[in-house]
Structure formats: structure tokens, C-alpha cells
Amino acid sequence: LIQEEVIDLLAREAGVEDRVVALTAAAMAGQIDFEASLRERVSLLEGLDQGALWRAASAITLTPGARTLIRTLQRLGIKTAIVSAGFTRFTSALAARLGIDYSLSNTLEVKDGVLTGGLVGEIVDGPRKARFVEEIAAGEGIPLDQVVAIGDGANDLDMLRTAGLGIAFNAKPMVTAEADTSIRVPFLDSILFLLGIQREHVEAADAFDAAFEQPPLMPVPDLPPA
């Protein structure tokens, strides 16, 4: 949905970008344990304050075609969700900005207005992503064979297997090999045609978007008090 790995943006603010980027790449490729890697990367963010989070948020860019994808699905009455191993401060704002129905991600721990380098709550890893998809489907009364999941990293594989259709989008080789189908193009809305959605529906969504000025992505919420 976005072009960046948020944890890499935060790592840049913390001055540990090279180390975190390498760990992120290895985790996405399934080369190292995801949870251990996530906790190690987050530990390196200790001490970041609200200003750093705002700067990271301002660097986020949507994947081309993301707005059209979400608008078209919304117009067709299809429920949407962000299921991310990223962080709630960013995914919740993104979901609110785009009108996405559900969102799940990890929660950074904060104390005295700065990041502690820890996480709170259940870790959103591959199995948790799959369970969340199941929970949404059950709550909405949607058979799993009518669920579509889109991912690109190793921790998306459980979710892709759970859905009736798992799509690898510009994904790592192991994900492309195991997904039901794959697509490698710059534009996220290309998935609409893969789903058999007609051009008239896509054009209607584009026309709706063009009628309104699109502000920047919603900034990350303020850090709460400890």
C-alpha cells in the first residue's frame, strides 16, 4: 500500500538505518526469525520522540494506484483491511485517511514521551495476520474462499494461504512461488483487473477522486503521556 518500510524510516531518524534495513530485508525474505528480528530492530529506536515520528510519517508515499484500488473496492461494497507488521501510529492514520475498514499492526511502547525500544501487546507476525483475516471474515459473514489477500514478504504467507485468493504483489521470490498468483507492475490498481473488475468501475472511482482535492496522508498521532 505504501512505498516504504516504516521501520526503516524510523531507523533513519535514529541513525541506525543500515543495520535495520539489512534486518528488514532478511526478515521479509524469510531468512531470519520474524519476531526476534522485529524486537531487535525496534530496540534500536529507543529514544525517538514525536518529532522523529512526524518526520517519518511525512516521508510515507502511497504506491501508485493505491487510492484507485481502495476507492473502487469501496464503491463495490468490498470490505478492506490493512494487515501489517508495521506500527499502529502509522497504519491507523493511513486507514482513517483512505477509509479502510479494518487495521491491525504492532504497537510501539512509549514512556515519558519517547519510544522505549519495546513493543506492547501481541506481536503481529505471520500467524497473527492469518487469524485477523479469519476474524474479519467471520465477523462480516464472508466465506474465506471469497477473501483476497495481497502481500509481498515472508510474514504474509500464512495470510495468503488462508485467503481464497492470495496475490503476491512485487513480492520476494519465496512469496511469488507460494502465492496463488502474482503480479509485478508499478501500479497497485492493476490488481482490480486481475480480479475481473470492469474498467467502468475503476473510471467511476477515479472520477470521484478527481472531484475532491486530496490532502497529504494524515500525520502520525501525538505520543500519549506515559
XYZ file of N, CA, C and O in Angstrom, residues 14-162:
596
model
N 16.857 7.452 13.799
C 17.664 7.015 14.947
C 19.134 6.845 14.599
O 19.946 6.535 15.486
N 19.481 7.011 13.331
C 20.872 6.866 12.917
C 21.349 5.431 12.811
O 22.558 5.168 12.863
N 20.404 4.480 12.646
C 20.772 3.060 12.559
C 20.184 2.438 11.289
O 19.871 1.251 11.261
N 20.059 3.242 10.253
C 19.348 2.804 9.051
C 19.971 1.570 8.412
O 19.262 0.621 8.066
N 21.265 1.554 8.237
C 21.906 0.436 7.531
C 21.646 -0.885 8.240
O 21.310 -1.892 7.595
N 21.778 -0.884 9.545
C 21.585 -2.126 10.312
C 20.138 -2.598 10.233
O 19.859 -3.781 10.023
N 19.197 -1.673 10.384
C 17.788 -2.034 10.380
C 17.328 -2.448 8.988
O 16.577 -3.417 8.838
N 17.767 -1.748 7.969
C 17.395 -2.112 6.593
C 17.828 -3.536 6.279
O 17.098 -4.310 5.660
N 19.036 -3.911 6.699
C 19.527 -5.267 6.447
C 18.668 -6.301 7.167
O 18.329 -7.353 6.600
N 18.298 -6.015 8.416
C 17.444 -6.938 9.170
C 16.049 -7.025 8.563
O 15.454 -8.107 8.495
N 15.519 -5.896 8.111
C 14.201 -5.892 7.482
C 14.205 -6.750 6.223
O 13.301 -7.562 6.010
N 15.223 -6.575 5.398
C 15.315 -7.344 4.147
C 15.409 -8.837 4.430
O 14.769 -9.658 3.759
N 16.200 -9.213 5.426
C 16.347 -10.627 5.760
C 15.044 -11.208 6.297
O 14.666 -12.341 5.977
N 14.318 -10.436 7.109
C 13.043 -10.910 7.644
C 11.998 -11.048 6.546
O 11.244 -12.027 6.506
N 11.954 -10.080 5.638
C 10.985 -10.122 4.532
C 11.245 -11.309 3.616
O 10.313 -11.870 3.032
N 12.502 -11.685 3.499
C 12.872 -12.813 2.638
C 12.755 -14.148 3.347
O 12.996 -15.198 2.752
N 12.385 -14.126 4.644
C 12.235 -15.363 5.392
C 13.538 -15.994 5.815
O 13.588 -17.182 6.140
N 14.607 -15.197 5.868
C 15.923 -15.732 6.189
C 16.203 -15.783 7.685
O 17.096 -16.500 8.128
N 15.460 -14.995 8.477
C 15.645 -14.965 9.923
C 14.279 -14.957 10.599
O 13.266 -14.651 9.978
N 14.262 -15.302 11.883
C 13.013 -15.327 12.632
C 12.402 -13.932 12.687
O 13.077 -12.955 13.042
N 11.112 -13.831 12.340
C 10.497 -12.521 12.216
C 10.394 -11.796 13.551
O 10.787 -10.637 13.678
N 9.840 -12.460 14.574
C 9.618 -11.759 15.846
C 10.930 -11.307 16.463
O 11.046 -10.170 16.948
N 11.933 -12.180 16.463
C 13.223 -11.804 17.035
C 13.820 -10.623 16.277
O 14.378 -9.685 16.878
N 13.685 -10.659 14.962
C 14.198 -9.558 14.147
C 13.459 -8.266 14.438
O 14.066 -7.197 14.566
N 12.123 -8.339 14.561
C 11.330 -7.137 14.833
C 11.725 -6.527 16.175
O 11.934 -5.310 16.281
N 11.838 -7.362 17.190
C 12.190 -6.841 18.517
C 13.588 -6.214 18.499
O 13.818 -5.181 19.144
N 14.516 -6.819 17.772
C 15.864 -6.254 17.694
C 15.842 -4.905 16.993
O 16.479 -3.938 17.438
N 15.083 -4.816 15.895
C 15.012 -3.549 15.168
C 14.346 -2.458 15.999
O 14.818 -1.322 16.045
N 13.262 -2.809 16.669
C 12.560 -1.811 17.491
C 13.435 -1.350 18.655
O 13.396 -0.180 19.039
N 14.239 -2.244 19.193
C 15.114 -1.864 20.312
C 16.077 -0.754 19.913
O 16.497 0.058 20.749
N 16.416 -0.707 18.635
C 17.348 0.309 18.143
C 16.697 1.677 17.997
O 17.389 2.674 17.752
N 15.367 1.740 18.159
C 14.638 3.002 18.019
C 14.464 3.717 19.359
O 13.824 4.770 19.419
N 15.021 3.161 20.411
C 14.849 3.739 21.745
C 15.260 5.208 21.761
O 16.302 5.585 21.225
N 14.397 6.036 22.343
C 14.704 7.455 22.495
C 14.109 8.364 21.443
O 14.153 9.592 21.591
N 13.527 7.803 20.378
C 12.911 8.650 19.363
C 11.703 9.377 19.947
O 10.907 8.801 20.688
N 11.543 10.654 19.577
C 10.444 11.453 20.104
C 9.413 11.756 19.022
O 9.498 11.248 17.898
N 8.432 12.589 19.383
C 7.345 12.905 18.466
C 7.847 13.510 17.153
O 7.327 13.208 16.077
N 8.854 14.360 17.231
C 9.378 14.974 16.013
C 9.882 13.953 15.022
O 9.660 14.077 13.810
N 10.568 12.922 15.516
C 11.079 11.878 14.636
C 9.938 11.116 13.973
O 10.005 10.759 12.791
N 8.860 10.847 14.747
C 7.715 10.141 14.182
C 7.031 10.974 13.108
O 6.614 10.453 12.070
N 6.915 12.266 13.329
C 6.314 13.145 12.335
C 7.150 13.175 11.059
O 6.611 13.147 9.951
N 8.440 13.247 11.203
C 9.292 13.280 10.008
C 9.185 11.978 9.231
O 9.145 11.982 7.991
N 9.138 10.855 9.941
C 8.975 9.563 9.264
C 7.627 9.506 8.554
O 7.533 9.049 7.410
N 6.574 9.972 9.237
C 5.238 9.954 8.635
C 5.183 10.802 7.372
O 4.535 10.441 6.387
N 5.894 11.932 7.388
C 5.865 12.836 6.238
C 6.585 12.252 5.032
O 6.394 12.713 3.905
N 7.414 11.235 5.254
C 8.163 10.616 4.156
C 7.413 9.465 3.495
O 7.870 8.918 2.501
N 6.251 9.095 4.050
C 5.494 7.968 3.508
C 4.789 8.378 2.222
O 4.160 9.437 2.145
N 4.885 7.544 1.201
C 4.179 7.783 -0.062
C 3.363 6.550 -0.422
O 3.811 5.416 -0.257
N 2.162 6.779 -0.914
C 1.320 5.675 -1.361
C 1.888 5.043 -2.626
O 2.468 5.724 -3.479
N 1.712 3.752 -2.752
C 2.023 3.074 -4.007
C 1.107 3.626 -5.094
O -0.088 3.803 -4.857
N 1.624 3.902 -6.293
C 0.750 4.386 -7.369
C -0.437 3.438 -7.578
O -0.269 2.219 -7.608
N -1.620 4.019 -7.695
C -2.825 3.215 -7.887
C -3.510 2.794 -6.610
O -4.595 2.221 -6.652
N -2.908 3.104 -5.438
C -3.497 2.667 -4.170
C -4.848 3.322 -3.919
O -5.809 2.660 -3.510
N -4.938 4.633 -4.162
C -6.212 5.321 -3.947
C -7.301 4.751 -4.856
O -8.436 4.527 -4.425
N -6.950 4.525 -6.118
C -7.935 3.986 -7.057
C -8.387 2.593 -6.644
O -9.578 2.263 -6.714
N -7.454 1.770 -6.192
C -7.796 0.431 -5.725
C -8.808 0.510 -4.589
O -9.875 -0.125 -4.645
N -8.491 1.284 -3.560
C -9.358 1.339 -2.382
C -10.703 1.974 -2.727
O -11.761 1.460 -2.327
N -10.705 3.070 -3.480
C -11.959 3.727 -3.856
C -12.862 2.783 -4.657
O -14.071 2.739 -4.450
N -12.266 2.045 -5.572
C -13.068 1.142 -6.407
C -13.674 0.031 -5.559
O -14.862 -0.289 -5.691
N -12.874 -0.564 -4.684
C -13.386 -1.618 -3.811
C -14.504 -1.082 -2.911
O -15.517 -1.756 -2.702
N -14.318 0.134 -2.413
C -15.351 0.729 -1.561
C -16.654 0.916 -2.335
O -17.743 0.622 -1.823
N -16.565 1.400 -3.570
C -17.764 1.645 -4.370
C -18.492 0.342 -4.687
O -19.702 0.330 -4.892
N -17.761 -0.753 -4.701
C -18.356 -2.061 -4.975
C -18.825 -2.755 -3.696
O -19.312 -3.883 -3.751
N -18.663 -2.099 -2.545
C -19.118 -2.671 -1.284
C -18.197 -3.726 -0.713
O -18.613 -4.524 0.141
N -16.967 -3.737 -1.142
C -15.997 -4.731 -0.675
C -15.269 -4.191 0.555
O -14.785 -3.063 0.566
N -15.209 -4.977 1.609
C -14.514 -4.583 2.830
C -13.005 -4.621 2.612
O -12.493 -5.488 1.895
N -12.302 -3.680 3.242
C -10.852 -3.602 3.077
C -10.174 -3.574 4.442
O -10.758 -3.150 5.436
N -8.918 -4.016 4.466
C -8.163 -4.061 5.724
C -6.681 -3.882 5.452
O -6.161 -4.352 4.433
N -6.019 -3.181 6.366
C -4.558 -3.168 6.412
C -4.145 -4.197 7.453
O -4.560 -4.123 8.607
N -3.334 -5.156 7.051
C -2.833 -6.184 7.966
C -1.315 -6.089 7.892
O -0.699 -6.582 6.952
N -0.725 -5.457 8.889
C 0.665 -5.029 8.756
C 1.497 -5.383 9.973
O 1.019 -5.326 11.112
N 2.762 -5.708 9.722
C 3.715 -5.876 10.808
C 4.358 -4.543 11.174
O 5.296 -4.506 11.967
N 3.837 -3.446 10.600
C 4.298 -2.110 10.951
C 3.698 -1.662 12.271
O 3.474 -2.477 13.166
N 3.393 -0.375 12.375
C 3.035 0.188 13.670
C 1.726 0.959 13.617
O 1.435 1.678 12.663
N 0.944 0.814 14.698
C -0.403 1.372 14.735
C -0.420 2.882 14.513
O -1.377 3.408 13.942
N 0.599 3.597 14.977
C 0.608 5.049 14.826
C 0.536 5.463 13.364
O 0.042 6.545 13.042
N 1.026 4.604 12.480
C 1.039 4.923 11.056
C -0.122 4.241 10.326
O -0.792 4.865 9.509
N -0.355 2.979 10.615
C -1.400 2.262 9.889
C -2.793 2.774 10.235
O -3.668 2.837 9.360
N -3.021 3.148 11.488
C -4.332 3.662 11.865
C -4.622 4.982 11.159
O -5.743 5.223 10.690
N -3.605 5.849 11.072
C -3.773 7.112 10.366
C -4.019 6.882 8.881
O -4.856 7.535 8.256
N -3.304 5.926 8.309
C -3.467 5.614 6.892
C -4.852 5.035 6.618
O -5.518 5.416 5.640
N -5.297 4.141 7.481
C -6.630 3.552 7.302
C -7.709 4.622 7.400
O -8.671 4.628 6.614
N -7.561 5.542 8.357
C -8.542 6.616 8.507
C -8.544 7.522 7.286
O -9.607 7.930 6.804
N -7.374 7.838 6.773
C -7.278 8.733 5.615
C -7.920 8.133 4.371
O -8.585 8.821 3.586
N -7.743 6.819 4.170
C -8.239 6.165 2.957
C -9.632 5.561 3.135
O -10.213 5.077 2.169
N -10.137 5.552 4.370
C -11.446 4.960 4.595
C -11.423 3.442 4.602
O -12.414 2.795 4.271
N -10.303 2.861 5.008
C -10.166 1.410 5.079
C -10.872 0.901 6.333
O -10.784 1.508 7.404
N -11.573 -0.211 6.213
C -12.480 -0.669 7.273
C -11.773 -1.234 8.498
O -12.240 -1.045 9.631
N -10.691 -1.948 8.313
C -10.015 -2.622 9.431
C -8.510 -2.376 9.341
O -7.953 -2.176 8.246
N -7.878 -2.431 10.498
C -6.431 -2.251 10.537
C -5.856 -3.016 11.718
O -6.416 -3.003 12.812
N -4.742 -3.686 11.488
C -4.026 -4.400 12.552
C -2.538 -4.215 12.341
O -2.023 -4.405 11.234
N -1.825 -3.838 13.402
C -0.371 -3.722 13.341
C 0.195 -3.725 14.755
O -0.549 -3.860 15.733
N 1.492 -3.588 14.868
C 2.164 -3.628 16.160
C 2.116 -2.264 16.849
O 1.993 -1.233 16.193
N 2.257 -2.288 18.180
C 2.178 -1.062 18.965
C 3.520 -0.777 19.634
O 4.026 -1.595 20.407
N 4.082 0.384 19.329
C 5.328 0.813 19.942
C 5.080 1.267 21.372
O 4.108 1.963 21.653
N 5.963 0.890 22.265
C 5.828 1.304 23.663
C 6.409 2.705 23.847
O 7.469 3.026 23.293
N 5.683 3.521 24.613
C 6.083 4.899 24.855
C 6.151 5.152 26.363
O 5.290 4.712 27.116
N 7.182 5.862 26.787
C 7.289 6.283 28.176
C 7.920 7.674 28.210
O 8.922 7.919 27.529
N 7.309 8.566 28.972
C 7.811 9.939 29.088
C 7.949 10.610 27.727
O 8.876 11.397 27.483
N 7.036 10.272 26.819
C 7.001 10.951 25.529
C 7.991 10.469 24.494
O 8.117 11.076 23.423
N 8.705 9.381 24.764
C 9.658 8.849 23.782
C 9.491 7.336 23.673
O 8.940 6.686 24.561
N 9.978 6.782 22.582
C 9.924 5.339 22.400
C 10.904 4.659 23.349
O 12.035 5.104 23.517
N 10.456 3.557 23.947
C 11.313 2.820 24.881
C 12.202 1.805 24.178
O 13.128 1.268 24.778
N 11.883 1.507 22.915
C 12.579 0.429 22.222
C 11.875 -0.904 22.382
O 12.398 -1.942 21.966
N 10.667 -0.883 22.970
C 9.894 -2.108 23.154
C 8.564 -2.056 22.434
O 8.177 -1.041 21.837
N 7.846 -3.157 22.494
C 6.515 -3.288 21.911
C 5.541 -3.704 22.996
O 5.938 -4.340 23.977
N 4.294 -3.353 22.835
C 3.266 -3.773 23.788
C 2.197 -4.559 23.046
O 1.917 -4.316 21.869
N 1.619 -5.533 23.757
C 0.566 -6.335 23.152
C 1.111 -7.465 22.299
O 2.319 -7.703 22.220
N 0.187 -8.157 21.652
C 0.538 -9.308 20.829
C 1.289 -8.869 19.575
O 0.933 -7.873 18.937
N 2.320 -9.618 19.235
C 3.097 -9.323 18.032
C 2.294 -9.712 16.795
O 1.728 -10.805 16.710
N 2.261 -8.816 15.824
C 1.606 -9.117 14.554
C 2.639 -9.750 13.630
O 3.429 -9.073 12.975
N 2.635 -11.079 13.634
C 3.526 -11.846 12.761
C 2.674 -12.581 11.737
O 1.475 -12.298 11.584
N 3.257 -13.542 11.035
C 2.515 -14.263 10.010
C 1.257 -14.946 10.520
O 0.165 -14.748 9.963
N 1.337 -15.774 11.565
C 0.125 -16.434 12.079
C -0.934 -15.448 12.556
O -2.133 -15.668 12.353
N -0.507 -14.332 13.188
C -1.499 -13.353 13.659
C -2.207 -12.677 12.488
O -3.409 -12.385 12.556
N -1.472 -12.417 11.425
C -2.096 -11.847 10.228
C -3.187 -12.779 9.708
O -4.286 -12.338 9.359
N -2.880 -14.065 9.646
C -3.857 -15.039 9.143
C -5.085 -15.088 10.033
O -6.225 -15.140 9.553
N -4.877 -15.055 11.348
C -6.021 -15.085 12.271
C -6.886 -13.839 12.123
O -8.115 -13.909 12.215
N -6.255 -12.704 11.904
C -7.017 -11.468 11.733
C -7.905 -11.541 10.490
O -9.056 -11.108 10.515
N -7.375 -12.094 9.424
C -8.173 -12.287 8.212
C -9.370 -13.181 8.512
O -10.509 -12.897 8.090
N -9.132 -14.252 9.254
C -10.229 -15.140 9.629
C -11.261 -14.430 10.499
O -12.468 -14.632 10.336
N -10.789 -13.601 11.426
C -11.695 -12.869 12.316
C -12.572 -11.894 11.536
O -13.781 -11.784 11.792
N -11.982 -11.177 10.599
C -12.764 -10.242 9.781
C -13.810 -10.993 8.978
O -14.984 -10.606 8.925
N -13.378 -12.068 8.339
C -14.301 -12.853 7.506
C -15.464 -13.374 8.340
O -16.629 -13.295 7.919
N -15.161 -13.891 9.529
C -16.219 -14.420 10.393
C -17.168 -13.308 10.827
O -18.398 -13.468 10.817
N -16.608 -12.172 11.210
C -17.428 -11.063 11.671
C -18.309 -10.473 10.593
O -19.421 -10.013 10.863
N -17.842 -10.497 9.359
C -18.596 -9.937 8.237
C -19.466 -10.982 7.544
O -20.230 -10.651 6.633
N -19.326 -12.244 7.965
C -20.089 -13.303 7.316
C -19.632 -13.588 5.895
O -20.430 -13.931 5.014
N -18.324 -13.471 5.675
C -17.746 -13.680 4.345
C -17.015 -15.021 4.323
O -16.113 -15.249 5.133
N -17.362 -15.933 3.427
C -16.616 -17.191 3.325
C -15.151 -16.917 2.986
O -14.851 -15.996 2.207
N -14.259 -17.689 3.546
C -12.837 -17.459 3.287
C -12.482 -17.604 1.816
O -11.533 -16.975 1.336
N -13.264 -18.404 1.081
C -12.934 -18.545 -0.338
C -13.307 -17.294 -1.139
O -13.001 -17.196 -2.325
N -13.949 -16.325 -0.478
C -14.254 -15.044 -1.109
C -13.349 -13.915 -0.600
O -13.595 -12.741 -0.890
N -12.311 -14.288 0.132
C -11.361 -13.315 0.664
C -10.134 -13.254 -0.240
O -9.627 -14.285 -0.682
N -9.673 -12.038 -0.499
C -8.448 -11.821 -1.275
C -7.412 -11.185 -0.357
O -7.708 -10.212 0.340
N -6.225 -11.735 -0.325
C -5.128 -11.160 0.458
C -3.976 -10.817 -0.482
O -3.698 -11.554 -1.435
N -3.329 -9.696 -0.205
C -2.227 -9.216 -1.039
C -1.020 -8.994 -0.139
O -1.132 -8.344 0.905
N 0.126 -9.520 -0.523
C 1.322 -9.340 0.291
C 2.587 -9.459 -0.527
O 2.554 -9.823 -1.709
N 3.718 -9.153 0.144
C 4.991 -9.203 -0.575
C 6.125 -9.852 0.204
O 7.170 -10.137 -0.355
N 5.925 -10.077 1.522
C 7.007 -10.617 2.343
C 6.680 -11.960 2.947
O 5.526 -12.412 2.930
N 7.691 -12.597 3.523
C 7.522 -13.941 4.081
C 6.458 -13.986 5.170
O 5.739 -14.984 5.303
N 6.336 -12.904 5.948
C 5.339 -12.924 7.021
C 3.915 -12.718 6.508
O 2.972 -12.670 7.293
N 3.751 -12.607 5.207
C 2.418 -12.567 4.590
C 1.929 -13.937 4.133
O 0.766 -14.089 3.768
N 2.800 -14.923 4.147
C 2.459 -16.215 3.545
C 1.286 -16.905 4.231
O 0.413 -17.464 3.555
N 1.228 -16.879 5.558
C 0.099 -17.510 6.257
C -1.215 -16.855 5.838
O -2.224 -17.527 5.634
N -1.215 -15.551 5.731
C -2.401 -14.810 5.324
C -2.787 -15.149 3.890
O -3.972 -15.353 3.578
N -1.810 -15.235 3.015
C -2.089 -15.553 1.606
C -2.658 -16.964 1.478
O -3.536 -17.208 0.632
N -2.177 -17.881 2.308
C -2.693 -19.250 2.267
C -4.108 -19.326 2.821
O -4.919 -20.146 2.378
N -4.418 -18.494 3.806
C -5.734 -18.507 4.443
C -6.820 -17.996 3.506
O -7.945 -18.502 3.490
